[in-house]
Amino acid sequence: MKHLLKHNKPYIPLIIGVIFALCLQAYTNLTLPNIMSDIVNVGIQGYTAQIETAVGAEKEALIARQQSYILKTGLKMLGVSVLVSLAGLLSQFFSARWGAGLSRDLRKTVFTKIESFSGVEFDKFSTASLITRTTNDINAIQMITTMGMRMMIFAPIMGFGAIFMAVKKAPSMAWINALCVLLVACVMTIMFKVVSPKFLVIQKIVDKLNLIARESLSGLLVVRAFSTQKYEQDRYDETNREFKEVNLFVNRATSLLNPAMGLFNTLIPVLIVWVGAGRIAQSKLLVGDMMAFIQYSANIMQAFMMVSSMFVMAPRALVSLKRIGEVLDTENEITEKENTIPVLSDRCSVEFKDVSFAYPNSDGYAIEDISFTVNPGEITAVIGSTGCGKTSMVNLIPRLYDVSKGSVSINGVDVRDMAFDNLRSLIGYVPQKSSLLSGTINSNMLRVKPDATQEEIKKACEIAQAADFIEKLPERYDAPVSAGGSNFSGGQKQRLCIARAVLKKSPIYIFDDSFSALDFTTDLNLRKALKENLSDSAIIIIGQRVSSIMNSEQIIVMDEGKIVGKGMHGELLKTCEQYREIAYSQLEEEV
């Protein structure tokens, strides 16, 4: 709730406008039955009784006065009706602007918070859940803001005002309204207790649906390759059926409200007429007062109808607000210190000193006792079996995770003592999974260096061995890039990602198995170009091919999270059994 209050501060003028318009609408609504009562009691019954006993000119004068009174009162009633409509339109306009602005700001805050997450926080929330929270949940809050505020203000004023006016018009029939309120309150209380818990279930199922859909679509080629379409369909259908059943339960339960309210709306006027007719016959009640009482009773029912709608929307909005609060209240495990130490250099070294790292809630270390140094102008290659901790190790440099023990430093400064912007501006990072964003080749390149010239982009693509296939495209560097780069092959995506990193001109480069989709010739040419053009940079390459890393100044061999070998190719063949096994399996003829 605190987040909602905080984001509402800029919209206080609009909120005041909504409240004013709703109060005006409620007041004018409550005035209409009173005016109608005057027309019947005075304009019709009162004058008619006088006209029946009058004769001649006096009768004609009374008829003229009656017509004049009815006309004036009718015009007054028309004016109040117009005012009701204008107040309603004004309240809708203010609430719509308020709701749209609030949802925009809230969505921006949530998205900004998610952008600040490290790997630790992303491990707590699934991607599908975060998407749902920034879209579906915020939409629910916008709906309750746009519609709910009007109901929460308008309904109580209308309800209590109508009760007061009804009692004022016919005190002896106040028990009818009390009975009506009691019955409606009972129905709504039961409905709230039955339906409210189901909204949390619905949101969780929506998360699951998004997750399954996302996995199935992103892995569509794998699904087809293994002919598991039926399994994926069944998995989605099972969750979808669960979603349907819960939704049907909620809709069936809430759909009972309208018939119940309709029944009350029908029976209450009948009861009023039945009781009121007897009192009119006894001259204890005027016809106009009974008509006004019926109208006020209808206003009371309308107010409760609005409240019943709130009972449907509010639980879902509260669940959504709680889920958004979970994101915004999440404390980032990896934070920036107040007093940071800047590192401003075109030549940087990276040092791992007795580094150990364990993922949150894991039983043991992913990497343990890692120590090595990467010097400027040198290439350090990391090789080892799948799952030995290579990626976990390099993720510690840009602080995607923080070390559990030891330290990672750049030019002698612990990365934990550096500002995030400073740290990450020094690093050109190409992850295992090639990540391109929708747009064009140029727009993807300009994301890392907005002021880059076309010549710089072309040069970076030439270094990454991407220029050849780009030049063959009809639009060349303005060629469209689909989301995720799905309109390019794996090798093309890797080369574009490498070109994007090269364009940044960083003193430190991390290539996390970024050459796996390249053929041997392209791989060789790319590494040669990197060596020639990034001669002042410290380069870390995670690779699987011995032929690709054998000329590195330093090769680190990892096994089960530990360094088991460190040196150059020739040395490791003699001293490291794990490296020798990898080398013999790949380069039997050469070694």
Coordinates of C-alpha atoms in Angstrom, one line a residue, residues 21-447:
A21 CA -17.1 15.6 -9.2
L22 CA -18.4 12.5 -7.4
C23 CA -19.7 14.5 -4.5
L24 CA -21.5 16.8 -6.9
Q25 CA -22.9 13.9 -8.9
A26 CA -24.1 12.2 -5.7
Y27 CA -25.7 15.4 -4.3
T28 CA -27.5 16.1 -7.6
N29 CA -28.7 12.5 -7.8
L30 CA -30.2 12.7 -4.3
T31 CA -31.9 16.0 -5.2
L32 CA -33.8 14.6 -8.2
P33 CA -36.3 12.4 -6.2
N34 CA -37.1 15.3 -3.9
I35 CA -37.9 17.6 -6.9
M36 CA -40.0 14.8 -8.4
S37 CA -41.9 14.5 -5.1
D38 CA -42.6 18.3 -5.1
I39 CA -44.1 18.0 -8.6
V40 CA -46.4 15.2 -7.5
N41 CA -47.3 16.5 -4.0
V42 CA -47.6 20.3 -4.9
G43 CA -47.9 20.5 -8.6
I44 CA -50.4 17.8 -9.1
Q45 CA -52.1 16.8 -5.9
G46 CA -52.0 20.2 -4.2
Y47 CA -53.2 22.3 -7.1
T48 CA -55.7 19.6 -8.2
A49 CA -57.4 19.6 -4.8
Q50 CA -57.7 23.4 -5.0
I51 CA -58.9 23.4 -8.6
E52 CA -61.7 21.0 -7.9
T53 CA -63.3 23.4 -5.4
A54 CA -62.7 26.6 -7.3
V55 CA -64.9 28.1 -10.0
G56 CA -64.7 30.7 -12.8
A57 CA -61.7 33.0 -13.0
E58 CA -60.2 31.6 -9.8
K59 CA -60.1 28.1 -11.3
E60 CA -58.5 29.3 -14.5
A61 CA -55.9 31.2 -12.4
L62 CA -55.1 28.1 -10.4
I63 CA -54.8 26.0 -13.6
A64 CA -52.3 28.6 -14.9
R65 CA -50.3 28.6 -11.7
Q66 CA -50.3 24.8 -11.7
Q67 CA -48.9 24.7 -15.2
S68 CA -46.3 27.4 -14.4
Y69 CA -45.2 25.5 -11.2
I70 CA -44.9 22.2 -13.0
L71 CA -43.0 23.8 -15.9
K72 CA -40.6 25.6 -13.6
T73 CA -40.0 22.6 -11.4
G74 CA -39.6 20.4 -14.4
L75 CA -37.0 22.7 -15.9
K76 CA -35.2 22.7 -12.5
M77 CA -35.3 18.9 -12.6
L78 CA -33.9 18.9 -16.2
G79 CA -31.1 21.3 -15.1
V80 CA -30.2 19.0 -12.2
S81 CA -30.2 16.0 -14.6
V82 CA -27.8 17.8 -16.9
L83 CA -25.6 18.6 -14.0
V84 CA -25.6 14.9 -13.0
S85 CA -24.4 14.0 -16.4
L86 CA -21.7 16.6 -16.5
A87 CA -20.5 15.6 -13.0
G88 CA -20.4 12.0 -14.1
L89 CA -18.4 12.8 -17.3
L90 CA -16.0 15.0 -15.3
S91 CA -15.4 12.3 -12.7
Q92 CA -14.7 9.7 -15.4
F93 CA -12.3 12.1 -17.2
F94 CA -10.3 12.8 -14.0
S95 CA -10.2 9.2 -12.9
A96 CA -9.1 7.9 -16.3
R97 CA -6.2 10.4 -16.4
W98 CA -5.3 9.5 -12.9
G99 CA -5.5 5.7 -13.5
A100 CA -3.5 5.9 -16.7
G101 CA -0.8 8.1 -15.2
L102 CA -0.5 6.0 -12.0
S103 CA -0.2 2.7 -14.0
R104 CA 2.4 4.3 -16.2
D105 CA 4.5 5.5 -13.3
L106 CA 4.1 2.2 -11.4
R107 CA 5.1 0.2 -14.4
K108 CA 8.2 2.3 -14.9
T109 CA 9.1 1.9 -11.2
V110 CA 8.7 -1.9 -11.4
F111 CA 10.6 -2.1 -14.6
T112 CA 13.4 0.1 -13.3
K113 CA 13.6 -2.1 -10.1
I114 CA 13.8 -5.2 -12.2
E115 CA 16.6 -3.7 -14.2
S116 CA 18.6 -3.3 -11.0
F117 CA 18.2 -6.9 -10.1
S118 CA 21.3 -9.1 -10.0
G119 CA 21.3 -12.8 -10.7
V120 CA 20.4 -13.5 -7.1
E121 CA 17.1 -11.6 -7.4
F122 CA 16.3 -13.1 -10.8
D123 CA 16.6 -16.5 -9.2
K124 CA 13.8 -15.6 -6.8
F125 CA 11.3 -14.5 -9.6
S126 CA 10.7 -16.3 -12.8
T127 CA 10.8 -14.2 -16.0
A128 CA 7.2 -15.2 -16.7
S129 CA 6.2 -14.0 -13.2
L130 CA 8.0 -10.6 -13.7
I131 CA 6.2 -10.1 -17.0
T132 CA 2.8 -10.8 -15.4
R133 CA 3.6 -8.4 -12.6
T134 CA 4.5 -5.6 -14.9
T135 CA 1.5 -6.1 -17.2
N136 CA -1.5 -8.0 -15.8
D137 CA -1.1 -7.0 -12.1
I138 CA -0.6 -3.3 -12.9
N139 CA -3.6 -3.4 -15.2
A140 CA -5.7 -4.7 -12.3
I141 CA -4.5 -1.8 -10.2
Q142 CA -5.3 0.7 -13.0
M143 CA -8.9 -0.8 -13.2
I144 CA -9.5 -0.5 -9.5
T145 CA -8.1 3.1 -9.6
T146 CA -10.2 4.2 -12.6
M147 CA -13.4 2.5 -11.5
G148 CA -13.0 1.6 -7.9
M149 CA -12.3 5.2 -6.7
R150 CA -15.6 6.4 -8.2
M151 CA -17.4 3.5 -6.5
M152 CA -15.7 3.9 -3.2
I153 CA -16.6 7.6 -3.0
F154 CA -19.9 7.7 -4.9
A155 CA -21.4 4.6 -3.4
P156 CA -21.2 5.6 0.3
I157 CA -22.4 9.1 -0.4
M158 CA -25.3 7.8 -2.4
G159 CA -26.1 5.0 0.0
F160 CA -26.0 7.0 3.3
G161 CA -27.5 10.0 1.6
A162 CA -30.4 8.0 0.2
I163 CA -31.0 6.3 3.5
F164 CA -31.2 9.7 5.2
M165 CA -33.5 11.2 2.6
A166 CA -35.7 8.1 2.6
V167 CA -36.1 8.2 6.4
K168 CA -36.8 11.9 6.2
K169 CA -39.6 11.3 3.6
A170 CA -41.2 8.3 5.3
P171 CA -39.8 7.5 8.8
S172 CA -42.4 4.8 9.3
M173 CA -41.0 2.7 6.4
A174 CA -37.3 3.0 7.3
W175 CA -37.4 -0.7 8.4
I176 CA -37.7 -1.7 4.7
N177 CA -34.4 -0.1 3.9
A178 CA -32.8 -1.6 7.0
L179 CA -34.0 -5.1 5.8
C180 CA -32.7 -4.4 2.3
V181 CA -29.2 -3.4 3.7
L182 CA -29.0 -6.4 5.9
L183 CA -29.9 -8.9 3.2
V184 CA -27.4 -7.3 0.7
A185 CA -24.6 -7.2 3.4
C186 CA -25.0 -10.9 4.1
V187 CA -24.8 -11.8 0.5
M188 CA -21.7 -9.7 -0.1
T189 CA -19.9 -11.0 3.0
I190 CA -20.4 -14.6 2.0
M191 CA -19.3 -13.8 -1.6
F192 CA -16.2 -12.1 -0.4
K193 CA -15.1 -15.0 1.8
V194 CA -15.7 -17.5 -1.0
V195 CA -14.2 -15.7 -3.9
S196 CA -11.3 -13.6 -2.4
P197 CA -8.7 -16.5 -2.0
K198 CA -9.3 -17.6 -5.6
F199 CA -7.7 -14.5 -7.1
L200 CA -4.3 -15.3 -5.7
V201 CA -4.6 -18.8 -7.3
I202 CA -5.6 -17.2 -10.6
Q203 CA -2.5 -14.9 -10.6
K204 CA -0.2 -17.9 -9.9
I205 CA -1.8 -19.9 -12.7
V206 CA -1.3 -16.9 -15.1
D207 CA 2.4 -16.9 -14.1
K208 CA 2.5 -20.6 -14.9
L209 CA 0.7 -20.2 -18.2
N210 CA 3.1 -17.5 -19.3
L211 CA 6.1 -19.7 -18.3
I212 CA 4.9 -22.7 -20.3
A213 CA 4.0 -20.6 -23.3
R214 CA 7.4 -18.8 -23.2
E215 CA 9.3 -22.1 -22.9
S216 CA 7.4 -23.7 -25.6
L217 CA 7.7 -20.9 -28.1
S218 CA 11.4 -20.1 -27.4
G219 CA 12.2 -23.8 -27.7
L220 CA 9.9 -24.5 -30.6
L221 CA 12.7 -25.9 -32.8
V222 CA 13.7 -28.4 -30.1
V223 CA 10.1 -29.4 -29.5
R224 CA 9.7 -30.1 -33.2
A225 CA 13.0 -31.9 -33.5
F226 CA 12.1 -34.3 -30.7
S227 CA 8.4 -34.6 -31.8
T228 CA 7.2 -33.6 -28.3
Q229 CA 4.4 -31.3 -29.5
K230 CA 1.8 -33.5 -27.9
Y231 CA 3.6 -33.4 -24.6
E232 CA 3.8 -29.6 -24.7
Q233 CA 0.2 -29.3 -25.7
D234 CA -0.9 -31.6 -22.9
R235 CA 1.2 -29.6 -20.4
Y236 CA -0.3 -26.3 -21.6
D237 CA -3.8 -27.8 -21.7
E238 CA -3.6 -29.1 -18.2
T239 CA -2.7 -25.7 -16.8
N240 CA -5.2 -24.0 -19.1
R241 CA -7.9 -26.3 -17.8
E242 CA -6.9 -25.5 -14.2
F243 CA -7.1 -21.8 -15.1
K244 CA -10.5 -22.4 -16.7
E245 CA -11.9 -24.2 -13.6
V246 CA -10.8 -21.5 -11.2
N247 CA -12.1 -18.8 -13.4
L248 CA -15.4 -20.5 -13.9
F249 CA -15.8 -20.9 -10.1
V250 CA -15.1 -17.2 -9.6
N251 CA -17.4 -16.1 -12.4
R252 CA -20.2 -18.4 -11.3
A253 CA -19.9 -17.2 -7.8
T254 CA -19.8 -13.5 -8.7
S255 CA -22.6 -14.0 -11.3
L256 CA -25.0 -14.8 -8.5
L257 CA -24.7 -11.2 -7.3
N258 CA -26.6 -9.7 -10.2
P259 CA -29.6 -12.0 -9.9
A260 CA -29.6 -11.5 -6.1
M261 CA -29.5 -7.7 -6.5
G262 CA -32.1 -7.9 -9.3
L263 CA -34.4 -9.9 -7.0
F264 CA -34.0 -7.3 -4.2
N265 CA -34.6 -4.5 -6.7
T266 CA -37.9 -6.1 -7.7
L267 CA -39.2 -7.1 -4.3
I268 CA -38.3 -3.9 -2.4
P269 CA -40.5 -1.6 -4.6
V270 CA -43.3 -4.1 -4.3
L271 CA -43.0 -4.1 -0.5
I272 CA -42.8 -0.3 -0.5
V273 CA -46.0 0.1 -2.6
W274 CA -47.8 -2.5 -0.5
V275 CA -46.9 -0.8 2.8
G276 CA -47.2 2.7 1.4
A277 CA -50.6 2.2 -0.2
G278 CA -52.1 1.5 3.2
R279 CA -50.5 4.6 4.7
I280 CA -51.7 6.8 1.7
A281 CA -55.2 5.4 2.3
Q282 CA -54.9 6.5 5.9
S283 CA -53.6 9.9 4.8
K284 CA -50.4 9.3 6.6
L285 CA -48.3 9.5 3.5
L286 CA -48.3 11.5 0.3
V287 CA -48.0 9.8 -3.1
G288 CA -45.0 11.9 -4.1
D289 CA -43.2 11.0 -0.9
M290 CA -43.8 7.3 -1.6
M291 CA -42.5 7.8 -5.1
A292 CA -39.4 9.5 -3.7
F293 CA -39.0 6.7 -1.2
I294 CA -39.0 4.2 -4.0
Q295 CA -36.4 6.2 -5.9
Y296 CA -34.2 6.5 -2.8
S297 CA -34.5 2.8 -2.2
A298 CA -33.3 2.2 -5.8
N299 CA -30.4 4.6 -5.1
I300 CA -29.5 2.5 -2.0
M301 CA -29.6 -0.7 -4.1
Q302 CA -27.4 1.0 -6.8
A303 CA -24.9 2.0 -4.1
F304 CA -24.8 -1.6 -2.9
M305 CA -24.4 -2.9 -6.5
M306 CA -21.4 -0.7 -6.8
V307 CA -20.0 -2.0 -3.5
S308 CA -20.6 -5.6 -4.7
S309 CA -18.6 -4.8 -7.9
M310 CA -15.8 -3.6 -5.7
F311 CA -16.0 -6.9 -3.8
V312 CA -15.2 -8.6 -7.1
M313 CA -12.4 -6.2 -8.2
A314 CA -10.8 -5.4 -4.9
P315 CA -9.5 -8.8 -3.9
R316 CA -7.8 -9.2 -7.3
A317 CA -6.3 -5.7 -7.1
L318 CA -5.1 -6.4 -3.5
V319 CA -3.4 -9.6 -4.7
S320 CA -1.8 -7.7 -7.6
L321 CA -0.7 -4.9 -5.3
K322 CA 0.9 -7.4 -3.0
R323 CA 2.7 -9.1 -5.9
I324 CA 4.0 -5.7 -7.1
G325 CA 5.1 -4.9 -3.5
E326 CA 7.1 -8.1 -3.4
V327 CA 9.2 -6.9 -6.4
L328 CA 9.6 -3.3 -5.1
D329 CA 10.4 -4.4 -1.5
T330 CA 13.0 -6.9 -2.6
E331 CA 16.3 -5.8 -1.2
N332 CA 19.1 -6.1 -3.8
E333 CA 21.8 -8.5 -2.6
I334 CA 24.4 -6.7 -4.8
T335 CA 24.5 -3.0 -4.1
E336 CA 26.8 0.0 -4.8
K337 CA 28.8 1.5 -2.0
E338 CA 28.3 5.2 -1.2
N339 CA 32.0 6.0 -1.5
T340 CA 33.3 4.2 -4.6
I341 CA 36.8 4.1 -6.0
P342 CA 37.0 5.0 -9.7
V343 CA 39.1 3.1 -12.2
L344 CA 39.9 5.2 -15.2
S345 CA 42.3 3.5 -17.5
D346 CA 42.6 2.2 -21.1
R347 CA 44.7 -0.7 -19.8
C348 CA 43.2 -2.9 -17.1
S349 CA 44.3 -6.1 -15.4
V350 CA 41.9 -8.5 -13.7
E351 CA 42.9 -10.5 -10.7
F352 CA 41.1 -13.3 -8.9
K353 CA 42.4 -13.9 -5.4
D354 CA 41.3 -17.0 -3.5
V355 CA 37.8 -16.6 -4.9
S356 CA 35.0 -19.0 -3.9
F357 CA 31.4 -18.6 -4.9
A358 CA 28.2 -20.4 -3.9
Y359 CA 24.7 -19.8 -5.4
P360 CA 22.0 -18.8 -2.9
N361 CA 20.5 -21.8 -1.1
S362 CA 23.0 -24.2 -2.7
D363 CA 24.8 -26.9 -0.7
G364 CA 28.3 -26.2 -1.8
Y365 CA 30.6 -23.9 -3.8
A366 CA 30.2 -23.6 -7.6
I367 CA 33.8 -22.5 -7.7
E368 CA 36.4 -22.7 -5.0
D369 CA 39.9 -21.2 -4.3
I370 CA 40.3 -19.6 -7.7
S371 CA 43.4 -17.4 -8.2
F372 CA 44.8 -16.0 -11.5
T373 CA 45.6 -12.7 -13.2
V374 CA 44.7 -11.5 -16.7
N375 CA 47.1 -8.8 -17.9
P376 CA 46.5 -6.1 -20.5
G377 CA 47.3 -7.3 -24.0
E378 CA 47.0 -10.9 -23.1
I379 CA 44.4 -13.6 -23.9
T380 CA 43.5 -15.9 -21.0
A381 CA 41.5 -18.9 -22.1
V382 CA 39.3 -21.0 -19.7
I383 CA 38.5 -24.6 -20.6
G384 CA 36.8 -27.5 -18.8
S385 CA 33.9 -29.8 -18.8
T386 CA 30.3 -28.6 -18.8
G387 CA 29.2 -27.4 -15.4
C388 CA 32.7 -26.9 -14.0
G389 CA 32.0 -23.3 -13.1
K390 CA 33.5 -21.4 -16.0
T391 CA 30.5 -19.0 -16.5
S392 CA 30.0 -18.7 -12.8
M393 CA 33.5 -17.5 -12.5
V394 CA 33.4 -14.8 -15.2
N395 CA 30.0 -13.5 -14.0
L396 CA 31.8 -12.3 -10.9
I397 CA 33.7 -9.7 -12.8
P398 CA 30.8 -7.5 -13.8
R399 CA 29.1 -8.3 -10.5
L400 CA 26.2 -10.3 -11.8
Y401 CA 26.9 -12.2 -8.6
D402 CA 29.3 -11.3 -5.7
V403 CA 32.0 -13.6 -4.5
S404 CA 31.4 -15.6 -1.3
K405 CA 35.1 -15.5 -0.3
G406 CA 38.1 -13.8 -1.7
S407 CA 38.1 -10.9 -4.1
V408 CA 38.0 -10.0 -7.8
S409 CA 39.9 -6.7 -8.6
I410 CA 40.6 -4.5 -11.6
N411 CA 43.8 -2.6 -11.5
G412 CA 44.1 -3.5 -7.8
V413 CA 40.6 -2.1 -6.9
D414 CA 38.0 -4.6 -5.6
V415 CA 35.0 -4.6 -8.0
R416 CA 32.8 -4.3 -4.9
D417 CA 34.4 -0.9 -4.3
M418 CA 33.6 0.4 -7.8
A419 CA 30.5 2.1 -9.1
F420 CA 28.3 -0.1 -11.3
D421 CA 28.5 2.3 -14.3
N422 CA 32.3 2.6 -13.9
L423 CA 32.8 -1.2 -13.6
R424 CA 30.6 -2.2 -16.5
S425 CA 31.9 0.6 -18.8
L426 CA 35.2 -1.2 -18.6
I427 CA 33.9 -4.5 -19.8
G428 CA 32.8 -5.8 -23.2
Y429 CA 30.8 -8.9 -22.4
V430 CA 29.4 -11.5 -24.8
P431 CA 27.4 -14.1 -22.9
Q432 CA 26.8 -17.8 -23.9
K433 CA 23.4 -17.1 -25.3
S434 CA 23.5 -14.6 -28.2
S435 CA 21.1 -11.8 -27.3
L436 CA 19.9 -9.4 -30.1
L437 CA 17.1 -6.9 -29.7
S438 CA 14.4 -6.1 -32.2
G439 CA 15.3 -3.3 -34.6
T440 CA 18.1 -3.2 -37.1
I441 CA 21.8 -4.2 -37.1
N442 CA 22.7 -0.5 -36.7
S443 CA 20.3 0.0 -33.7
N444 CA 21.7 -3.0 -32.0
M445 CA 25.2 -1.7 -32.4
L446 CA 24.3 1.8 -31.3
R447 CA 22.9 0.5 -28.0

